[in-house]
Every structure is written in C-alpha cells, then in structure tokens.
Amino acid sequence: MIRRGAPLAGLAMAAFAFGVPASGQTASPAPADTSPATPSSVANPATWPAIRSPVREDPAIEGKITQLIARMSLEQKVGQIVQGDIASITPDDVRKYQLGSVFNGGNSDPGGKYNAPAKDWLALADAFWDASTSDDPNLPRIPAIWGIDAVHGHSNIVGATLFPHNVGLGAMRDPALMRRIGEVTAVEMRVTGIDWTFAPTIAVVRDDRWGRSYEGFGEVPEIAASYAGALVKGLQGKVGARDWLKGPHVIATAKHFLGDGGTRDGKDQGNAQVTEAQLRDLFAPPYEAAIKAGVQSIMISFSSWNGRKMTGNRSLLTGVVKDRWNFDGFLVSDWNAHAQVEGCTASDCPQAILAGLDLYMAPDSWKGIWESTLREVKAGTIPMSRLDDAVRRILRVKFRAGIFDAKRPSERAYAGQYDQLGSPDHRAVARQAVRESLVLLKNAGSLLPLKAGANILVAGDGADNVAKQAGGWTLSWQGTGTLPSDFPNATSIWRGIENEVKAAGGKASLSVDGQFATKPDAAIVVFGENPYAEFQGDRSDVAFDDPATVDTLATMKRLKAAGVPVVAVFLSGRPLWVNPYLNASDAFVAAWLPGSEGEGIADLLFGKADFRGKLPFSWPKRPDQAPLNVGDPGYDPLFAYGFGLTTRDKGDLAALPEDRGTLKGDRNVLFARGKPTNGRRFLFGTEAALAADPDPALISARSADRGAQEDSIRIAWTGKASATAALIGEPVDLTREANGDVALVIDLKVDAAPTAPVLLGGRDVTARLTALAASKQWGQIAVPLRCLVGTPLDRVAQPLTLTTAGHLDLTVSAIRFASPPEGVVDCR
Ligand code: BGC
Ligand code: BGC
C-alpha cells in the first residue's frame, strides 16, 4: 500500500533504522509515534543532545574582536552581516557599504560569463578584497570573504575536477575518500582566491520527488552523519593544525538547517510536517557530526517546519544551534530566504536576525537590507547586543581563518596555480569516487564485466555528454547551456570506454541511436535525466521521463532484438521508476551524476575493479511510490536501501510490470505531448466568460502534430472580440520561482502573425510573435515569472493567458516553467 498524503509517517521508525543490513531488510517495528495533535513549530532545546565543537574559544582572538567592535562604526557592523551576489554588487559597493562578504549564486560569474576563465575569478577576488581593505584611518580594516557553491568540486570553474554529486558519493560508504574529496575541492578553490564554500549539503532526503535529492547522501541519516565530519575536515583541515581554514583549506558550511529533505511531497522550500523528535532524530545527526568536526558556518534552510519558515525560528537557530550545541561560528541564510519569513520582505527582515541569523544572503536585496537593518538598530528594534553578537561570530571565523593577516587572494598559497584545476592527482581521486559510487542493479547471465578486446557499440544521448553526466550546479546553476569545449579536463563516458577498449585492442564505436554496420559483441546505452537544480527538478512522481530526442527504449529493444546484449548506464539524480528499461537491458548500472571522470565507468564495465556501490536511496517499484524509505511500515521497494550487486553475484531479474498508470509527471511542465499536465486544462472565450469548448465566433482550438501525432494544440483567434486562451488548474505558489531566473516558456510556431496587440500574462508579446511568424520556424517565447501581471504569485491558478482582439493563429507544442532561453520578453 502506498501512503499517499502521509509523506513522513515512517520517520519515527526510520530513525531506528541505522545500520540497516546491506540486504535492506526492513527494520524491526518501533514504538508508535506519539505526536501531539497540533504540530508545534517551537523546539524544546533541552530535549536535543548537548554537543560541543572541539574548537575552543581563544581568549586572544576574543580580546581582539572586543577591541575591533569598540572601534567599528554602526554602518561597518551592519555591513558585516549583509552579503550581496557578485551579479548585483561591485567592489565599489563593497567599499562604500563596508560589506563583510560577497558570494556568487550558481548563475553569477565574473563579467557575467558562465565560462569565465579561472584567472577572471582570481582577479575579481582581488578586486573585492582590495575594496574591503581600502584604508580609512578612522575605521578598523576588516577584509571581506567570498562564498561559493563548490558542491561537487569547484564546479563553477572551467577545468575544475568534477566529483560525483552527493547521491553517488553516498553509494560509496567511504568516509576516507570523502575527506580527500574535500581536500581537493579546497585546493582548487584556493587557486581562484575564494575562501568559503557553501558545502557540504547534509540533507537527509525523504522524498525523491525533491529536485535536490542528488545533493543529499542518503535517505537515512547514517551516511551523511558518517560523511559530514570527514568532508568538513577535508575542506577546513584538522582543528588545531596550523593550516586549519588556511593554506590549502577553506571555510565550510553545513546546509540547509534543518529538514530541507523532509518537506511534504518533496517540494523544494516546502514544509516539513514532522514532530520535534522526528526533526531531531532524522535530520540533525549530520549537523552534530559537522559541528564536532569544527564546521564554522551553517546555512539555514529555505523550508519550513510545521508551517513556519526556518529562517525565522528562534527556538532552533538560537535555542538549539547556538545554545544547546554551543555553536560559536555564524549562521548564514539562503538566497533571499529572509523574504519568505512571516512578515518580512526581501529588503526588510529584522525577524531573521532576532531569531539568531548572523548573515543575510541578500543577492540583489543587499542594499535594502543594509539600510533597513541600520535603521532598526538605531531604533532599537534590533538590540545592539544582537548585532554585536552576529558581528563577533563572523569576525571570529575570519580571525580563525587568518583573514586579517592574509595577503591579497592572488598572493596566497595555491592562488593562480591553474594546473591544479583538474590535475591528474585530483582527477584520480574523482575517478576512484566514480568507481566506488556505481551501483549494479541487474547483471543477467553475468554479462558484466565486458571484455575490453571486443567490439563495443556505445549509444544513448548521455554517452558523449559531459554536461549530462555532471548534472546541475556545473558552470551554471541548472548545469545547462554549456558547450563541450567548456570541459577541457573531463572525459565523457564514451571517451572513457573508447580509451579502455582501444588499449585492449578492441573496437569501440559511438552511435547515439544505436545504429551499426557490423553487429557488435555488446552495446552500452547511456541515458537519463538532463541537468536541473533546486525546484526546477521537483517532480510529481518518480517515473523516468526520457528527455532524449532519440527514443532510448526503442534503441535498447532494437539492439536486443538483433541479439546484441545491452548494458544500460543510467544517469540520474535519484532512483526513478525505470522498469521498461530494466526489462530491455541485460545489465543495468545506476551511475548517478558521476562528474568529469567517464573513465571511472569504463573501469567497472570492463572489470578493472568490481562494483561495490550500495543504494543510498530505496529504488521504487511503482511510479507513484514516493515517499519510499527504509523502515517505513509496509516498505516494498524494487531494490532496497543498501542493495548493490557485484559481478560475482547472480544478477538475473525477472520481467517487471511496465504499466505506468496515470501520472502527473514533471511539476514544471504545464503542457506536453498534446495535453495539459497536473490536472490543468485549457479554457477559451472572453476573459469574463471562459469555457472548455471554444466559441467558433471568437476562437478555435484543435490538436496538431509537431513531432508526433496530436502532440500540439493549434489555437486561432478570429479577431471578432478580445478573446483569450487560458490554461487553468489548481493554484500553485510561484513566489520562489519568481525570485530568480525562471520564466514561463512556450514552444510554438506562429502560423499567422497577429493583427493587433497580444498579451501573455499581461505582457505585450506582439513583436516576438510577429518575428516568429516571419521566420516560419518553430521557436520559443518566454516571460519571466516576475513579469507576469495580474495574479498574486502565491496563488497562480491561470499560469497562461493569451489574449488578443485581432487575428492570430499559432501552434503550441510545450509550455513549462524553465530558465529563460533566448528571445525572452522582459519587463524591465
Ligand atoms: C541554494 C543554496 C545556495 C545558494 C547560493 C540557494 O538558492 O538553496 O544551496 O548555496 O542559493 O547559490
Ligand atoms: C540559486 C542561485 C541562482 C539563482 C538564479 C538561486 O536559487 O541558488 O545560485 O543563481 O537562484 O535565480
């Protein structure tokens, strides 16, 4: 039975499921959950374990901070607790507002170039540092630091070593290797002069529909708890050592506190509806480990606990983290997360600081936050003592990290040593991680390992596609929009196979759709999810929707029918329902998002090493099987948590049911394959009177073909009145999507140009439609969500309305929320 609508009912039991045997047996039943009727969002810190960081407060440092704080101006203090994104702040701003830090979001790069060379990053690091240290003799000198998402290696930088995303690392169960990964990442960061990473993510992922599932190490806390300390030590160094936080090391961040992976239905930035005991026992253990390893900053989650935003939760931020856990580093918020706190806006949120936050991540809102905070301290809304405490924490970390004595970023150890980026040593660590992270799910007739001396065909849209094997948070936020040439130090899976086969005297050929002239001895088909990040990866179910333009399943079936044994290599950020693909292949490898080292995959396929990866997440038997976690009552996965074959195991698998059922699909898709999704439908008519059946006097609608039969809709306006085509459905909250780059994107062909102005969501799109009509081609039109007018963004029931009083004829093949492509209609 699937417990829909009761997402986290299994939590209390799963908390007892540590050390679940590798066979994935269900843990023995635990005591019934004794949750109160009304879930509270106020924690009782006394019921949390008391922990202590091994880092002792240093009286000398504390004395220096006291002296500094006495000399700092109020503006300078406020500047320490605000950070802006490099896309919205200049070195001059940093000088003028005396900001204590800057950061870059996934889409922010020097000069706005997603593939800016490493030297540009270093130069910009110098520029910000210079601006923060320019000498005003009347004020103390407090250098700024720079934070970045080095989440799977220094992954914003061209040429950096790209490690597997955390989901794959979770499969390794190898804390020692995690430490090495942290060390390598820190050195590569130092090359570019950046001193602080927003990593590790130590989320415990309870619902794989979550678009950030791949950022977590597993579905129960054991893996993250065993990794957090190792990774923090790798990044920051060993507490007490001379090079702790310095030299080859950086400042780390444990994120996102707390329960980010426990939100209802796996909705990003959603609400974790769990008891305090569940919150503590399931999600907190990795934080305890990180603190015990000396982590110096913690990022607060966007999400809510029992309906209340974490960023404003004093009982957890101050009560648990600072008081109960004795954490003396600083708490940083997530990207404009303060704006979501009850009663706050992006430019005004004393509530967060009063709750215990120390540093606002205020990408484009930094100036407003700076001004309102200044005002509120003056007015006494924010007590000076709270401001001083936040400043003290930030300065403490800066002192510990040697920031006051350090030279310019470019003059520090490792800076400018560009050959460290993707160096052979570093890549060897990543290749080892790939080898350890692959999980073998099926191996009928012991097909694997293959013989390298054989004739091997490589197919699938993931075969020669480094961006796809690297996933989100790679050069760009979503990991999309890159070119093969952006990955000079990476080997695609195809290249890895080719190298291995050629070296053994075999023959390898690449054919994305699996065509061949001479029948190969075996085919390797590489396919899977395309890159995504955060809420853009949220799904309504866990069925795999193949985004490839070639039909991967048909390719596999064709090969099999021709008598060619098929090895499936599946790239994904989470386990997904892939029964048809399991049936169509002889061997099936879950390769996750392996990063830059395609050779690591070849190593296992050809037997240089055996598989040892074990599932960090349970694998679904049905498309609607989410949440699915070990320890759940009635736990019934296809492959249990901890499952993973070696080539010595018997790997046959009986044929699986292929019925997909009625599914909703991707949450960000509004219309695809000829149909509105997620319970939406089209209505037509005048804005005042919309109906399912169009009135032919006003507007007509019928199915049309683009790539397949009836995969599109053709809508024609008659010009007789102001007529609207609207897509309606359950109201959705798009506040978050609107706070960023996300747009409403429509794939369409304009069959007859508009004869009067056309409004899309209240924005004039006439010029764009006219241009598309002239081109006679399929194209796109996109409007950023923040530009849509008329509807409150937290309750959008009509995400699309297209209105004109003239003639217009167009065919739409897809509508979705996505990063804006070229041709976006902006509202600025
Ligand atoms: C993400 C964080 C990230 C931050 C800065 C946020 O949207 O949730 O994980 O560190 O942006 O890029
Ligand atoms: C991400 C940033 C990204 C931004 C784009 C945020 O949620 O964390 O890294 O650049 O959205 O709007």
Coordinates of N, CA and C and ligand atoms in Angstrom, one line a residue, residues 105-108 149 302 335 473 477 534-535 736 739-741, ligand 2:
G105 N 25.9 33.3 -6.7 CA 24.9 32.2 -7.0 C 25.4 31.4 -8.2
G106 N 24.6 30.4 -8.4 CA 25.0 29.4 -9.5 C 25.1 30.1 -10.9
N107 N 24.4 31.2 -11.1 CA 24.4 31.8 -12.4 C 25.2 33.1 -12.4
S108 N 26.0 33.3 -11.4 CA 26.7 34.6 -11.3 C 28.2 34.3 -11.5
D149 N 29.3 28.1 -4.2 CA 28.8 26.7 -4.1 C 29.7 25.7 -4.8
F302 N 15.7 27.2 3.4 CA 14.5 27.9 2.9 C 13.2 27.4 3.5
W335 N 19.5 32.2 -0.2 CA 19.2 33.2 -1.2 C 17.9 33.9 -1.0
W473 N 24.4 22.5 -11.0 CA 25.5 23.2 -10.3 C 26.8 22.9 -11.0
W477 N 23.9 27.5 -12.9 CA 23.0 27.0 -11.8 C 22.4 25.7 -12.2
E534 N 17.6 22.6 -7.8 CA 16.6 23.1 -6.9 C 15.2 22.7 -7.4
F535 N 14.3 23.7 -7.3 CA 12.8 23.4 -7.5 C 12.6 23.0 -9.0
R736 N 8.7 31.6 -5.1 CA 10.1 31.2 -5.1 C 10.6 31.3 -6.6
N739 N 11.4 34.6 -7.8 CA 12.5 35.2 -7.2 C 13.8 34.6 -7.8
G740 N 14.0 34.8 -9.1 CA 15.1 34.2 -9.8 C 14.9 34.3 -11.3
D741 N 15.5 33.4 -11.9 CA 15.5 33.5 -13.4 C 14.4 32.8 -14.1
Ligands
BGC2 C1 20.4 29.9 -6.9 C2 21.4 30.8 -7.4 C3 20.9 31.1 -8.8 C4 19.6 31.9 -8.7 C5 19.1 32.2 -10.1 C6 19.1 30.7 -6.8 O1 18.2 29.9 -6.2 O2 20.8 29.4 -5.7 O3 22.6 30.1 -7.4 O4 21.9 31.8 -9.5 O5 18.7 31.2 -8.0 O6 17.9 33.0 -10.0

